[in-house]
Amino acid sequence: PEDADEYNWQDLTPKKLWTAIVEEAQAYYRYTLDCDSCVTACSTYGLQAVSLLRGFCLMMGLQIQSRTYHFTSPYEATFSPNDVLNTYPILKYPWFEPASIEEKWALLQDIADPSLRKHILLEIMQVYNRTVGLIHPQLAKANSALACVMLDEGDYASAIYYQEEAVRIFEITCGIDHPLTIDAYTVLARYLFACNQTTLALQAAAHARSLLLLVFGPDHPMEMAIDRDIGDYLMVKDPEMALKFLLRSCHLYERYERSDRAAELGHAGVQHRVAQCYSALGDLRSSLQAERLVYNTYRTRLGDAHPVTKHCAALLKSI
């Protein structure tokens, strides 16, 4: 606050603190919190109280006891002075791009040749090593882009290596539960699956999902992609378990579904996997219903003459 003298911390109450938070949200973000307390905000916006506590501790550099905290109990205090174990400094990594790097990133957008993209990315990584050091989020970004190029070239071992480097750097610089780290684990799982390492892919995807649920709670938009991937990994070995994850992904697609073409085609792709799982389990009626939804989406968005629509029509006839 501009005038720190107006805040007497000894007289601060939860109501006064929440009023200050609402005013700050409106003044800085132009966002109105239609709640009268933090507990009401958690129920209104579907937030986890433990997620807010973790975020506060990470931003302020607090280490607290690992125990069960009762956030809604009116009979006992949530915290005690003994809960704070330690404080630690917050390291911030400045994000800046040298002029030469910005030109190279822009140049990558117009290049389709994998070998040339690989050469440019290696140059970018060399510049990052000289300017920001060996451990920096920007270097992790370059490693992840290089892993994608290696995957396009069919070099799965190198793709996994560079993506693992990206995961390691993101964990060190951003934290083990940062969105960038979670996304990097999700991509690593896809590369492992492409290399036929299904067990490791499931472990990486499950780790990303557990972090996502811990930090953001259920019903997060990122969860539908992770559940879709886990369903893909399980389709051959365990179609019944794969079906549960795919149906969960469909539910999230319907909840956050947009009317644009890409979102509807993505939802149709998950529905097609659901139909395959039903077929593998012998439930042909449910498989037919799911595949019919896929066909209607492809017919509307792609047209009758598109090869994908024709393939879907053939599947309907076979079912």
PDB file of C-alpha atoms in Angstrom:
ATOM      1  CA  PRO A   1       0.000   0.000   0.000  1.00  0.00           C
ATOM      2  CA  GLU A   2       1.048   3.594  -0.604  1.00  0.00           C
ATOM      3  CA  ASP A   3       0.377   4.599   2.986  1.00  0.00           C
ATOM      4  CA  ALA A   4       1.666   1.782   5.183  1.00  0.00           C
ATOM      5  CA  ASP A   5       0.838   3.723   8.369  1.00  0.00           C
ATOM      6  CA  GLU A   6      -2.891   3.185   7.873  1.00  0.00           C
ATOM      7  CA  TYR A   7      -2.389  -0.568   8.401  1.00  0.00           C
ATOM      8  CA  ASN A   8      -2.069  -1.444  12.068  1.00  0.00           C
ATOM      9  CA  TRP A   9      -1.174  -5.130  11.921  1.00  0.00           C
ATOM     10  CA  GLN A  10      -2.128  -5.678  15.544  1.00  0.00           C
ATOM     11  CA  ASP A  11      -5.704  -4.566  14.808  1.00  0.00           C
ATOM     12  CA  LEU A  12      -5.930  -6.396  11.463  1.00  0.00           C
ATOM     13  CA  THR A  13      -8.903  -8.749  11.235  1.00  0.00           C
ATOM     14  CA  PRO A  14      -9.800 -11.279   8.533  1.00  0.00           C
ATOM     15  CA  LYS A  15     -12.596  -8.972   7.337  1.00  0.00           C
ATOM     16  CA  LYS A  16     -10.262  -5.980   6.974  1.00  0.00           C
ATOM     17  CA  LEU A  17      -7.673  -8.115   5.179  1.00  0.00           C
ATOM     18  CA  TRP A  18     -10.262  -9.459   2.739  1.00  0.00           C
ATOM     19  CA  THR A  19     -11.531  -5.934   2.068  1.00  0.00           C
ATOM     20  CA  ALA A  20      -7.983  -4.862   1.222  1.00  0.00           C
ATOM     21  CA  ILE A  21      -7.605  -7.878  -1.124  1.00  0.00           C
ATOM     22  CA  VAL A  22     -10.858  -7.038  -2.932  1.00  0.00           C
ATOM     23  CA  GLU A  23      -9.789  -3.405  -3.350  1.00  0.00           C
ATOM     24  CA  GLU A  24      -6.360  -4.467  -4.648  1.00  0.00           C
ATOM     25  CA  ALA A  25      -7.910  -6.892  -7.159  1.00  0.00           C
ATOM     26  CA  GLN A  26     -10.215  -4.169  -8.449  1.00  0.00           C
ATOM     27  CA  ALA A  27      -7.531  -1.465  -8.584  1.00  0.00           C
ATOM     28  CA  TYR A  28      -4.725  -3.564 -10.117  1.00  0.00           C
ATOM     29  CA  TYR A  29      -6.527  -6.215 -12.186  1.00  0.00           C
ATOM     30  CA  ARG A  30      -9.925  -4.530 -12.727  1.00  0.00           C
ATOM     31  CA  TYR A  31     -11.502  -7.730 -11.421  1.00  0.00           C
ATOM     32  CA  THR A  32     -14.369  -7.774  -8.942  1.00  0.00           C
ATOM     33  CA  LEU A  33     -14.370 -10.509  -6.296  1.00  0.00           C
ATOM     34  CA  ASP A  34     -18.054 -11.110  -5.517  1.00  0.00           C
ATOM     35  CA  CYS A  35     -17.302 -12.802  -2.207  1.00  0.00           C
ATOM     36  CA  ASP A  36     -17.216 -11.731   1.398  1.00  0.00           C
ATOM     37  CA  SER A  37     -14.376 -14.002   2.573  1.00  0.00           C
ATOM     38  CA  CYS A  38     -11.666 -16.358   1.408  1.00  0.00           C
ATOM     39  CA  VAL A  39     -13.822 -19.374   2.291  1.00  0.00           C
ATOM     40  CA  THR A  40     -16.639 -18.071   0.095  1.00  0.00           C
ATOM     41  CA  ALA A  41     -14.181 -17.412  -2.732  1.00  0.00           C
ATOM     42  CA  CYS A  42     -12.965 -21.018  -2.610  1.00  0.00           C
ATOM     43  CA  SER A  43     -16.512 -22.362  -2.929  1.00  0.00           C
ATOM     44  CA  THR A  44     -17.547 -19.785  -5.557  1.00  0.00           C
ATOM     45  CA  TYR A  45     -14.572 -20.194  -7.880  1.00  0.00           C
ATOM     46  CA  GLY A  46     -13.816 -23.856  -7.152  1.00  0.00           C
ATOM     47  CA  LEU A  47     -10.459 -23.173  -5.498  1.00  0.00           C
ATOM     48  CA  GLN A  48      -8.601 -25.370  -3.037  1.00  0.00           C
ATOM     49  CA  ALA A  49      -7.626 -23.693   0.199  1.00  0.00           C
ATOM     50  CA  VAL A  50      -4.446 -25.784   0.310  1.00  0.00           C
ATOM     51  CA  SER A  51      -3.567 -24.528  -3.197  1.00  0.00           C
ATOM     52  CA  LEU A  52      -3.870 -20.920  -2.047  1.00  0.00           C
ATOM     53  CA  LEU A  53      -1.701 -21.731   0.973  1.00  0.00           C
ATOM     54  CA  ARG A  54       0.957 -23.361  -1.225  1.00  0.00           C
ATOM     55  CA  GLY A  55       0.951 -20.419  -3.605  1.00  0.00           C
ATOM     56  CA  PHE A  56       1.302 -17.940  -0.749  1.00  0.00           C
ATOM     57  CA  CYS A  57       4.212 -19.874   0.766  1.00  0.00           C
ATOM     58  CA  LEU A  58       5.991 -20.130  -2.589  1.00  0.00           C
ATOM     59  CA  MET A  59       5.631 -16.406  -3.292  1.00  0.00           C
ATOM     60  CA  MET A  60       6.637 -15.293   0.212  1.00  0.00           C
ATOM     61  CA  GLY A  61       9.387 -17.855   0.832  1.00  0.00           C
ATOM     62  CA  LEU A  62       7.790 -19.601   3.801  1.00  0.00           C
ATOM     63  CA  GLN A  63       8.336 -23.186   4.885  1.00  0.00           C
ATOM     64  CA  ILE A  64       5.551 -24.496   7.127  1.00  0.00           C
ATOM     65  CA  GLN A  65       4.828 -27.799   8.828  1.00  0.00           C
ATOM     66  CA  SER A  66       3.393 -30.623   6.765  1.00  0.00           C
ATOM     67  CA  ARG A  67       0.164 -31.383   8.583  1.00  0.00           C
ATOM     68  CA  THR A  68      -3.594 -31.199   8.142  1.00  0.00           C
ATOM     69  CA  TYR A  69      -4.808 -27.596   8.341  1.00  0.00           C
ATOM     70  CA  HIS A  70      -8.461 -26.991   9.236  1.00  0.00           C
ATOM     71  CA  PHE A  71      -9.476 -23.969   7.166  1.00  0.00           C
ATOM     72  CA  THR A  72     -13.202 -23.920   7.970  1.00  0.00           C
ATOM     73  CA  SER A  73     -13.312 -24.940  11.633  1.00  0.00           C
ATOM     74  CA  PRO A  74     -14.804 -22.151  13.815  1.00  0.00           C
ATOM     75  CA  TYR A  75     -13.519 -23.748  17.023  1.00  0.00           C
ATOM     76  CA  GLU A  76      -9.770 -23.829  16.452  1.00  0.00           C
ATOM     77  CA  ALA A  77      -7.202 -21.578  14.867  1.00  0.00           C
ATOM     78  CA  THR A  78      -5.907 -22.648  11.471  1.00  0.00           C
ATOM     79  CA  PHE A  79      -2.303 -21.703  12.194  1.00  0.00           C
ATOM     80  CA  SER A  80      -0.045 -21.345  15.196  1.00  0.00           C
ATOM     81  CA  PRO A  81       3.365 -19.642  15.539  1.00  0.00           C
ATOM     82  CA  ASN A  82       5.040 -23.069  15.585  1.00  0.00           C
ATOM     83  CA  ASP A  83       3.770 -23.850  12.077  1.00  0.00           C
ATOM     84  CA  VAL A  84       6.358 -21.563  10.454  1.00  0.00           C
ATOM     85  CA  LEU A  85       9.571 -23.556  10.255  1.00  0.00           C
ATOM     86  CA  ASN A  86      11.797 -21.441   8.059  1.00  0.00           C
ATOM     87  CA  THR A  87      12.028 -18.599   5.578  1.00  0.00           C
ATOM     88  CA  TYR A  88      14.126 -18.622   2.410  1.00  0.00           C
ATOM     89  CA  PRO A  89      14.954 -16.063  -0.285  1.00  0.00           C
ATOM     90  CA  ILE A  90      13.007 -16.030  -3.529  1.00  0.00           C
ATOM     91  CA  LEU A  91      15.267 -16.237  -6.575  1.00  0.00           C
ATOM     92  CA  LYS A  92      13.917 -14.498  -9.641  1.00  0.00           C
ATOM     93  CA  TYR A  93      15.245 -15.173 -13.122  1.00  0.00           C
ATOM     94  CA  PRO A  94      15.002 -12.085 -15.351  1.00  0.00           C
ATOM     95  CA  TRP A  95      13.444 -12.809 -18.717  1.00  0.00           C
ATOM     96  CA  PHE A  96      15.172 -10.921 -21.481  1.00  0.00           C
ATOM     97  CA  GLU A  97      15.961 -11.761 -25.069  1.00  0.00           C
ATOM     98  CA  PRO A  98      19.139 -10.594 -26.824  1.00  0.00           C
ATOM     99  CA  ALA A  99      18.402  -9.010 -30.200  1.00  0.00           C
ATOM    100  CA  SER A 100      20.083 -11.858 -32.064  1.00  0.00           C
ATOM    101  CA  ILE A 101      17.954 -14.434 -30.229  1.00  0.00           C
ATOM    102  CA  GLU A 102      14.698 -12.659 -31.092  1.00  0.00           C
ATOM    103  CA  GLU A 103      15.664 -12.717 -34.766  1.00  0.00           C
ATOM    104  CA  LYS A 104      16.474 -16.435 -34.612  1.00  0.00           C
ATOM    105  CA  TRP A 105      13.184 -17.301 -32.879  1.00  0.00           C
ATOM    106  CA  ALA A 106      11.318 -15.326 -35.541  1.00  0.00           C
ATOM    107  CA  LEU A 107      13.300 -17.082 -38.261  1.00  0.00           C
ATOM    108  CA  LEU A 108      12.299 -20.492 -36.896  1.00  0.00           C
ATOM    109  CA  GLN A 109       8.627 -19.755 -37.591  1.00  0.00           C
ATOM    110  CA  ASP A 110       9.266 -19.718 -41.356  1.00  0.00           C
ATOM    111  CA  ILE A 111      11.603 -22.744 -41.610  1.00  0.00           C
ATOM    112  CA  ALA A 112      10.280 -26.240 -42.238  1.00  0.00           C
ATOM    113  CA  ASP A 113      13.594 -28.071 -42.742  1.00  0.00           C
ATOM    114  CA  PRO A 114      14.304 -30.040 -39.502  1.00  0.00           C
ATOM    115  CA  SER A 115      18.088 -29.990 -39.968  1.00  0.00           C
ATOM    116  CA  LEU A 116      18.138 -26.208 -40.376  1.00  0.00           C
ATOM    117  CA  ARG A 117      15.814 -25.762 -37.385  1.00  0.00           C
ATOM    118  CA  LYS A 118      18.135 -27.968 -35.342  1.00  0.00           C
ATOM    119  CA  HIS A 119      21.164 -25.862 -36.346  1.00  0.00           C
ATOM    120  CA  ILE A 120      19.428 -22.602 -35.375  1.00  0.00           C
ATOM    121  CA  LEU A 121      18.245 -23.998 -32.031  1.00  0.00           C
ATOM    122  CA  LEU A 122      21.760 -25.142 -31.166  1.00  0.00           C
ATOM    123  CA  GLU A 123      22.992 -21.607 -31.877  1.00  0.00           C
ATOM    124  CA  ILE A 124      20.240 -20.218 -29.630  1.00  0.00           C
ATOM    125  CA  MET A 125      21.288 -22.559 -26.819  1.00  0.00           C
ATOM    126  CA  GLN A 126      24.923 -21.461 -27.165  1.00  0.00           C
ATOM    127  CA  VAL A 127      23.900 -17.810 -26.838  1.00  0.00           C
ATOM    128  CA  TYR A 128      21.761 -18.618 -23.794  1.00  0.00           C
ATOM    129  CA  ASN A 129      24.686 -20.449 -22.183  1.00  0.00           C
ATOM    130  CA  ARG A 130      26.826 -17.312 -22.544  1.00  0.00           C
ATOM    131  CA  THR A 131      24.169 -14.782 -21.483  1.00  0.00           C
ATOM    132  CA  VAL A 132      21.831 -16.352 -18.901  1.00  0.00           C
ATOM    133  CA  GLY A 133      23.858 -19.398 -17.818  1.00  0.00           C
ATOM    134  CA  LEU A 134      23.274 -23.125 -17.848  1.00  0.00           C
ATOM    135  CA  ILE A 135      20.176 -23.048 -15.628  1.00  0.00           C
ATOM    136  CA  HIS A 136      17.447 -20.708 -16.850  1.00  0.00           C
ATOM    137  CA  PRO A 137      13.816 -21.097 -18.002  1.00  0.00           C
ATOM    138  CA  GLN A 138      14.706 -19.732 -21.446  1.00  0.00           C
ATOM    139  CA  LEU A 139      17.273 -22.508 -21.888  1.00  0.00           C
ATOM    140  CA  ALA A 140      14.596 -25.040 -20.912  1.00  0.00           C
ATOM    141  CA  LYS A 141      12.345 -23.563 -23.588  1.00  0.00           C
ATOM    142  CA  ALA A 142      15.105 -24.037 -26.176  1.00  0.00           C
ATOM    143  CA  ASN A 143      15.675 -27.642 -25.030  1.00  0.00           C
ATOM    144  CA  SER A 144      11.985 -28.388 -25.405  1.00  0.00           C
ATOM    145  CA  ALA A 145      11.910 -26.907 -28.925  1.00  0.00           C
ATOM    146  CA  LEU A 146      14.987 -28.933 -29.889  1.00  0.00           C
ATOM    147  CA  ALA A 147      13.341 -32.090 -28.542  1.00  0.00           C
ATOM    148  CA  CYS A 148      10.376 -31.447 -30.840  1.00  0.00           C
ATOM    149  CA  VAL A 149      12.721 -31.153 -33.826  1.00  0.00           C
ATOM    150  CA  MET A 150      14.449 -34.396 -32.878  1.00  0.00           C
ATOM    151  CA  LEU A 151      11.067 -36.110 -32.698  1.00  0.00           C
ATOM    152  CA  ASP A 152      10.229 -34.897 -36.212  1.00  0.00           C
ATOM    153  CA  GLU A 153      13.523 -36.373 -37.432  1.00  0.00           C
ATOM    154  CA  GLY A 154      12.691 -39.715 -35.830  1.00  0.00           C
ATOM    155  CA  ASP A 155      15.499 -39.504 -33.265  1.00  0.00           C
ATOM    156  CA  TYR A 156      13.377 -40.486 -30.263  1.00  0.00           C
ATOM    157  CA  ALA A 157      16.290 -41.030 -27.888  1.00  0.00           C
ATOM    158  CA  SER A 158      17.583 -37.488 -28.425  1.00  0.00           C
ATOM    159  CA  ALA A 159      14.066 -36.075 -28.161  1.00  0.00           C
ATOM    160  CA  ILE A 160      13.609 -37.737 -24.770  1.00  0.00           C
ATOM    161  CA  TYR A 161      17.044 -36.539 -23.625  1.00  0.00           C
ATOM    162  CA  TYR A 162      16.428 -32.878 -24.472  1.00  0.00           C
ATOM    163  CA  GLN A 163      12.907 -32.945 -23.034  1.00  0.00           C
ATOM    164  CA  GLU A 164      14.235 -34.446 -19.803  1.00  0.00           C
ATOM    165  CA  GLU A 165      16.733 -31.566 -19.689  1.00  0.00           C
ATOM    166  CA  ALA A 166      13.849 -29.123 -20.104  1.00  0.00           C
ATOM    167  CA  VAL A 167      11.962 -30.800 -17.250  1.00  0.00           C
ATOM    168  CA  ARG A 168      15.046 -30.682 -14.995  1.00  0.00           C
ATOM    169  CA  ILE A 169      15.676 -26.979 -15.657  1.00  0.00           C
ATOM    170  CA  PHE A 170      12.022 -26.051 -15.184  1.00  0.00           C
ATOM    171  CA  GLU A 171      11.967 -27.899 -11.851  1.00  0.00           C
ATOM    172  CA  ILE A 172      15.062 -26.033 -10.632  1.00  0.00           C
ATOM    173  CA  THR A 173      14.128 -22.564 -11.850  1.00  0.00           C
ATOM    174  CA  CYS A 174      10.315 -22.494 -11.678  1.00  0.00           C
ATOM    175  CA  GLY A 175       9.552 -25.152  -9.075  1.00  0.00           C
ATOM    176  CA  ILE A 176       8.320 -28.731  -9.174  1.00  0.00           C
ATOM    177  CA  ASP A 177       4.655 -27.670  -9.305  1.00  0.00           C
ATOM    178  CA  HIS A 178       4.876 -24.773 -11.764  1.00  0.00           C
ATOM    179  CA  PRO A 179       2.576 -24.896 -14.837  1.00  0.00           C
ATOM    180  CA  LEU A 180       5.627 -24.952 -17.126  1.00  0.00           C
ATOM    181  CA  THR A 181       6.988 -27.982 -15.256  1.00  0.00           C
ATOM    182  CA  ILE A 182       3.641 -29.764 -15.466  1.00  0.00           C
ATOM    183  CA  ASP A 183       3.411 -29.081 -19.193  1.00  0.00           C
ATOM    184  CA  ALA A 184       6.997 -30.295 -19.698  1.00  0.00           C
ATOM    185  CA  TYR A 185       6.167 -33.586 -17.950  1.00  0.00           C
ATOM    186  CA  THR A 186       3.115 -33.981 -20.200  1.00  0.00           C
ATOM    187  CA  VAL A 187       5.232 -33.518 -23.337  1.00  0.00           C
ATOM    188  CA  LEU A 188       7.871 -35.914 -21.989  1.00  0.00           C
ATOM    189  CA  ALA A 189       5.187 -38.570 -21.528  1.00  0.00           C
ATOM    190  CA  ARG A 190       4.175 -38.212 -25.182  1.00  0.00           C
ATOM    191  CA  TYR A 191       7.771 -38.634 -26.339  1.00  0.00           C
ATOM    192  CA  LEU A 192       8.203 -41.722 -24.165  1.00  0.00           C
ATOM    193  CA  PHE A 193       5.021 -43.197 -25.592  1.00  0.00           C
ATOM    194  CA  ALA A 194       6.252 -42.491 -29.139  1.00  0.00           C
ATOM    195  CA  CYS A 195       9.381 -44.488 -28.218  1.00  0.00           C
ATOM    196  CA  ASN A 196       7.180 -47.428 -27.039  1.00  0.00           C
ATOM    197  CA  GLN A 197       8.108 -46.828 -23.388  1.00  0.00           C
ATOM    198  CA  THR A 198       4.487 -47.017 -22.245  1.00  0.00           C
ATOM    199  CA  THR A 199       5.197 -47.660 -18.562  1.00  0.00           C
ATOM    200  CA  LEU A 200       7.481 -44.635 -18.250  1.00  0.00           C
ATOM    201  CA  ALA A 201       4.999 -42.549 -20.237  1.00  0.00           C
ATOM    202  CA  LEU A 202       2.239 -43.472 -17.785  1.00  0.00           C
ATOM    203  CA  GLN A 203       4.474 -42.562 -14.850  1.00  0.00           C
ATOM    204  CA  ALA A 204       5.308 -39.139 -16.323  1.00  0.00           C
ATOM    205  CA  ALA A 205       1.663 -38.412 -17.221  1.00  0.00           C
ATOM    206  CA  ALA A 206       0.438 -39.556 -13.797  1.00  0.00           C
ATOM    207  CA  HIS A 207       3.035 -37.326 -12.130  1.00  0.00           C
ATOM    208  CA  ALA A 208       1.880 -34.354 -14.202  1.00  0.00           C
ATOM    209  CA  ARG A 209      -1.751 -35.093 -13.337  1.00  0.00           C
ATOM    210  CA  SER A 210      -1.059 -35.387  -9.608  1.00  0.00           C
ATOM    211  CA  LEU A 211       0.790 -32.054  -9.634  1.00  0.00           C
ATOM    212  CA  LEU A 212      -2.047 -30.436 -11.559  1.00  0.00           C
ATOM    213  CA  LEU A 213      -4.660 -31.674  -9.086  1.00  0.00           C
ATOM    214  CA  LEU A 214      -2.502 -30.608  -6.159  1.00  0.00           C
ATOM    215  CA  VAL A 215      -1.892 -27.083  -7.415  1.00  0.00           C
ATOM    216  CA  PHE A 216      -5.117 -26.222  -9.252  1.00  0.00           C
ATOM    217  CA  GLY A 217      -7.616 -28.821  -8.106  1.00  0.00           C
ATOM    218  CA  PRO A 218     -10.006 -30.827 -10.299  1.00  0.00           C
ATOM    219  CA  ASP A 219     -11.753 -29.567 -13.456  1.00  0.00           C
ATOM    220  CA  HIS A 220      -8.762 -27.619 -14.764  1.00  0.00           C
ATOM    221  CA  PRO A 221      -8.609 -27.248 -18.588  1.00  0.00           C
ATOM    222  CA  MET A 222      -5.114 -28.797 -18.680  1.00  0.00           C
ATOM    223  CA  GLU A 223      -6.546 -31.971 -17.162  1.00  0.00           C
ATOM    224  CA  MET A 224      -8.538 -32.865 -20.272  1.00  0.00           C
ATOM    225  CA  ALA A 225      -5.353 -33.155 -22.360  1.00  0.00           C
ATOM    226  CA  ILE A 226      -3.569 -35.215 -19.689  1.00  0.00           C
ATOM    227  CA  ASP A 227      -6.561 -37.547 -19.233  1.00  0.00           C
ATOM    228  CA  ARG A 228      -6.790 -37.947 -23.007  1.00  0.00           C
ATOM    229  CA  ASP A 229      -3.111 -38.918 -23.160  1.00  0.00           C
ATOM    230  CA  ILE A 230      -3.417 -41.393 -20.277  1.00  0.00           C
ATOM    231  CA  GLY A 231      -6.398 -42.934 -22.041  1.00  0.00           C
ATOM    232  CA  ASP A 232      -4.263 -43.357 -25.163  1.00  0.00           C
ATOM    233  CA  TYR A 233      -1.487 -45.030 -23.179  1.00  0.00           C
ATOM    234  CA  LEU A 234      -3.919 -47.488 -21.538  1.00  0.00           C
ATOM    235  CA  MET A 235      -6.103 -48.361 -24.533  1.00  0.00           C
ATOM    236  CA  VAL A 236      -4.217 -51.515 -25.504  1.00  0.00           C
ATOM    237  CA  LYS A 237      -3.456 -52.991 -22.070  1.00  0.00           C
ATOM    238  CA  ASP A 238      -6.451 -51.822 -20.032  1.00  0.00           C
ATOM    239  CA  PRO A 239      -9.352 -50.458 -22.165  1.00  0.00           C
ATOM    240  CA  GLU A 240     -11.685 -50.323 -19.167  1.00  0.00           C
ATOM    241  CA  MET A 241      -9.393 -47.992 -17.227  1.00  0.00           C
ATOM    242  CA  ALA A 242      -8.633 -46.043 -20.408  1.00  0.00           C
ATOM    243  CA  LEU A 243     -12.361 -45.472 -20.887  1.00  0.00           C
ATOM    244  CA  LYS A 244     -12.637 -43.797 -17.469  1.00  0.00           C
ATOM    245  CA  PHE A 245      -9.918 -41.278 -18.312  1.00  0.00           C
ATOM    246  CA  LEU A 246     -11.300 -40.633 -21.786  1.00  0.00           C
ATOM    247  CA  LEU A 247     -14.814 -40.038 -20.462  1.00  0.00           C
ATOM    248  CA  ARG A 248     -13.337 -37.636 -17.917  1.00  0.00           C
ATOM    249  CA  SER A 249     -11.586 -35.818 -20.759  1.00  0.00           C
ATOM    250  CA  CYS A 250     -14.872 -35.663 -22.713  1.00  0.00           C
ATOM    251  CA  HIS A 251     -16.598 -34.176 -19.675  1.00  0.00           C
ATOM    252  CA  LEU A 252     -13.989 -31.421 -19.464  1.00  0.00           C
ATOM    253  CA  TYR A 253     -14.202 -30.796 -23.209  1.00  0.00           C
ATOM    254  CA  GLU A 254     -17.949 -30.299 -22.858  1.00  0.00           C
ATOM    255  CA  ARG A 255     -17.487 -28.025 -19.869  1.00  0.00           C
ATOM    256  CA  TYR A 256     -14.885 -25.783 -21.485  1.00  0.00           C
ATOM    257  CA  GLU A 257     -15.944 -26.408 -25.079  1.00  0.00           C
ATOM    258  CA  ARG A 258     -15.681 -23.488 -27.446  1.00  0.00           C
ATOM    259  CA  SER A 259     -17.537 -23.181 -30.716  1.00  0.00           C
ATOM    260  CA  ASP A 260     -14.375 -22.928 -32.809  1.00  0.00           C
ATOM    261  CA  ARG A 261     -13.300 -25.618 -35.259  1.00  0.00           C
ATOM    262  CA  ALA A 262     -10.177 -26.801 -33.419  1.00  0.00           C
ATOM    263  CA  ALA A 263     -11.998 -27.403 -30.118  1.00  0.00           C
ATOM    264  CA  GLU A 264     -14.799 -29.395 -31.751  1.00  0.00           C
ATOM    265  CA  LEU A 265     -12.352 -31.519 -33.741  1.00  0.00           C
ATOM    266  CA  GLY A 266     -10.341 -32.194 -30.569  1.00  0.00           C
ATOM    267  CA  HIS A 267     -13.490 -33.285 -28.774  1.00  0.00           C
ATOM    268  CA  ALA A 268     -14.357 -35.531 -31.716  1.00  0.00           C
ATOM    269  CA  GLY A 269     -10.926 -37.162 -31.498  1.00  0.00           C
ATOM    270  CA  VAL A 270     -11.516 -38.071 -27.854  1.00  0.00           C
ATOM    271  CA  GLN A 271     -15.001 -39.366 -28.675  1.00  0.00           C
ATOM    272  CA  HIS A 272     -13.452 -41.599 -31.338  1.00  0.00           C
ATOM    273  CA  ARG A 273     -11.119 -43.107 -28.720  1.00  0.00           C
ATOM    274  CA  VAL A 274     -14.139 -43.639 -26.448  1.00  0.00           C
ATOM    275  CA  ALA A 275     -15.855 -45.536 -29.249  1.00  0.00           C
ATOM    276  CA  GLN A 276     -12.777 -47.725 -29.683  1.00  0.00           C
ATOM    277  CA  CYS A 277     -12.729 -48.554 -25.963  1.00  0.00           C
ATOM    278  CA  TYR A 278     -16.434 -49.454 -25.978  1.00  0.00           C
ATOM    279  CA  SER A 279     -15.820 -51.676 -28.995  1.00  0.00           C
ATOM    280  CA  ALA A 280     -12.883 -53.401 -27.266  1.00  0.00           C
ATOM    281  CA  LEU A 281     -15.098 -54.048 -24.227  1.00  0.00           C
ATOM    282  CA  GLY A 282     -17.871 -55.502 -26.402  1.00  0.00           C
ATOM    283  CA  ASP A 283     -20.369 -52.674 -25.838  1.00  0.00           C
ATOM    284  CA  LEU A 284     -21.188 -52.085 -29.520  1.00  0.00           C
ATOM    285  CA  ARG A 285     -24.294 -49.984 -28.839  1.00  0.00           C
ATOM    286  CA  SER A 286     -22.328 -47.393 -26.841  1.00  0.00           C
ATOM    287  CA  SER A 287     -19.542 -47.543 -29.418  1.00  0.00           C
ATOM    288  CA  LEU A 288     -22.051 -46.801 -32.185  1.00  0.00           C
ATOM    289  CA  GLN A 289     -23.480 -43.823 -30.291  1.00  0.00           C
ATOM    290  CA  ALA A 290     -20.030 -42.347 -29.648  1.00  0.00           C
ATOM    291  CA  GLU A 291     -18.877 -42.871 -33.241  1.00  0.00           C
ATOM    292  CA  ARG A 292     -22.053 -41.267 -34.559  1.00  0.00           C
ATOM    293  CA  LEU A 293     -21.246 -38.105 -32.590  1.00  0.00           C
ATOM    294  CA  VAL A 294     -17.766 -38.152 -34.134  1.00  0.00           C
ATOM    295  CA  TYR A 295     -19.200 -38.533 -37.632  1.00  0.00           C
ATOM    296  CA  ASN A 296     -21.631 -35.635 -37.181  1.00  0.00           C
ATOM    297  CA  THR A 297     -18.790 -33.361 -36.026  1.00  0.00           C
ATOM    298  CA  TYR A 298     -16.509 -34.316 -38.921  1.00  0.00           C
ATOM    299  CA  ARG A 299     -19.331 -33.957 -41.421  1.00  0.00           C
ATOM    300  CA  THR A 300     -20.186 -30.483 -40.132  1.00  0.00           C
ATOM    301  CA  ARG A 301     -16.645 -29.188 -39.820  1.00  0.00           C
ATOM    302  CA  LEU A 302     -14.788 -31.034 -42.594  1.00  0.00           C
ATOM    303  CA  GLY A 303     -17.483 -31.971 -45.096  1.00  0.00           C
ATOM    304  CA  ASP A 304     -18.568 -35.272 -46.619  1.00  0.00           C
ATOM    305  CA  ALA A 305     -15.671 -35.421 -49.072  1.00  0.00           C
ATOM    306  CA  HIS A 306     -12.910 -35.255 -46.457  1.00  0.00           C
ATOM    307  CA  PRO A 307     -10.939 -38.513 -45.978  1.00  0.00           C
ATOM    308  CA  VAL A 308     -11.455 -38.429 -42.210  1.00  0.00           C
ATOM    309  CA  THR A 309     -15.232 -38.173 -42.641  1.00  0.00           C
ATOM    310  CA  LYS A 310     -15.217 -41.058 -45.121  1.00  0.00           C
ATOM    311  CA  HIS A 311     -13.134 -43.180 -42.750  1.00  0.00           C
ATOM    312  CA  CYS A 312     -15.541 -42.439 -39.908  1.00  0.00           C
ATOM    313  CA  ALA A 313     -18.512 -43.394 -42.109  1.00  0.00           C
ATOM    314  CA  ALA A 314     -16.837 -46.706 -42.907  1.00  0.00           C
ATOM    315  CA  LEU A 315     -16.316 -47.352 -39.192  1.00  0.00           C
ATOM    316  CA  LEU A 316     -19.998 -46.710 -38.540  1.00  0.00           C
ATOM    317  CA  LYS A 317     -20.949 -49.300 -41.156  1.00  0.00           C
ATOM    318  CA  SER A 318     -18.559 -51.866 -39.683  1.00  0.00           C
ATOM    319  CA  ILE A 319     -19.922 -51.349 -36.160  1.00  0.00           C
TER     320      ILE A 319
END
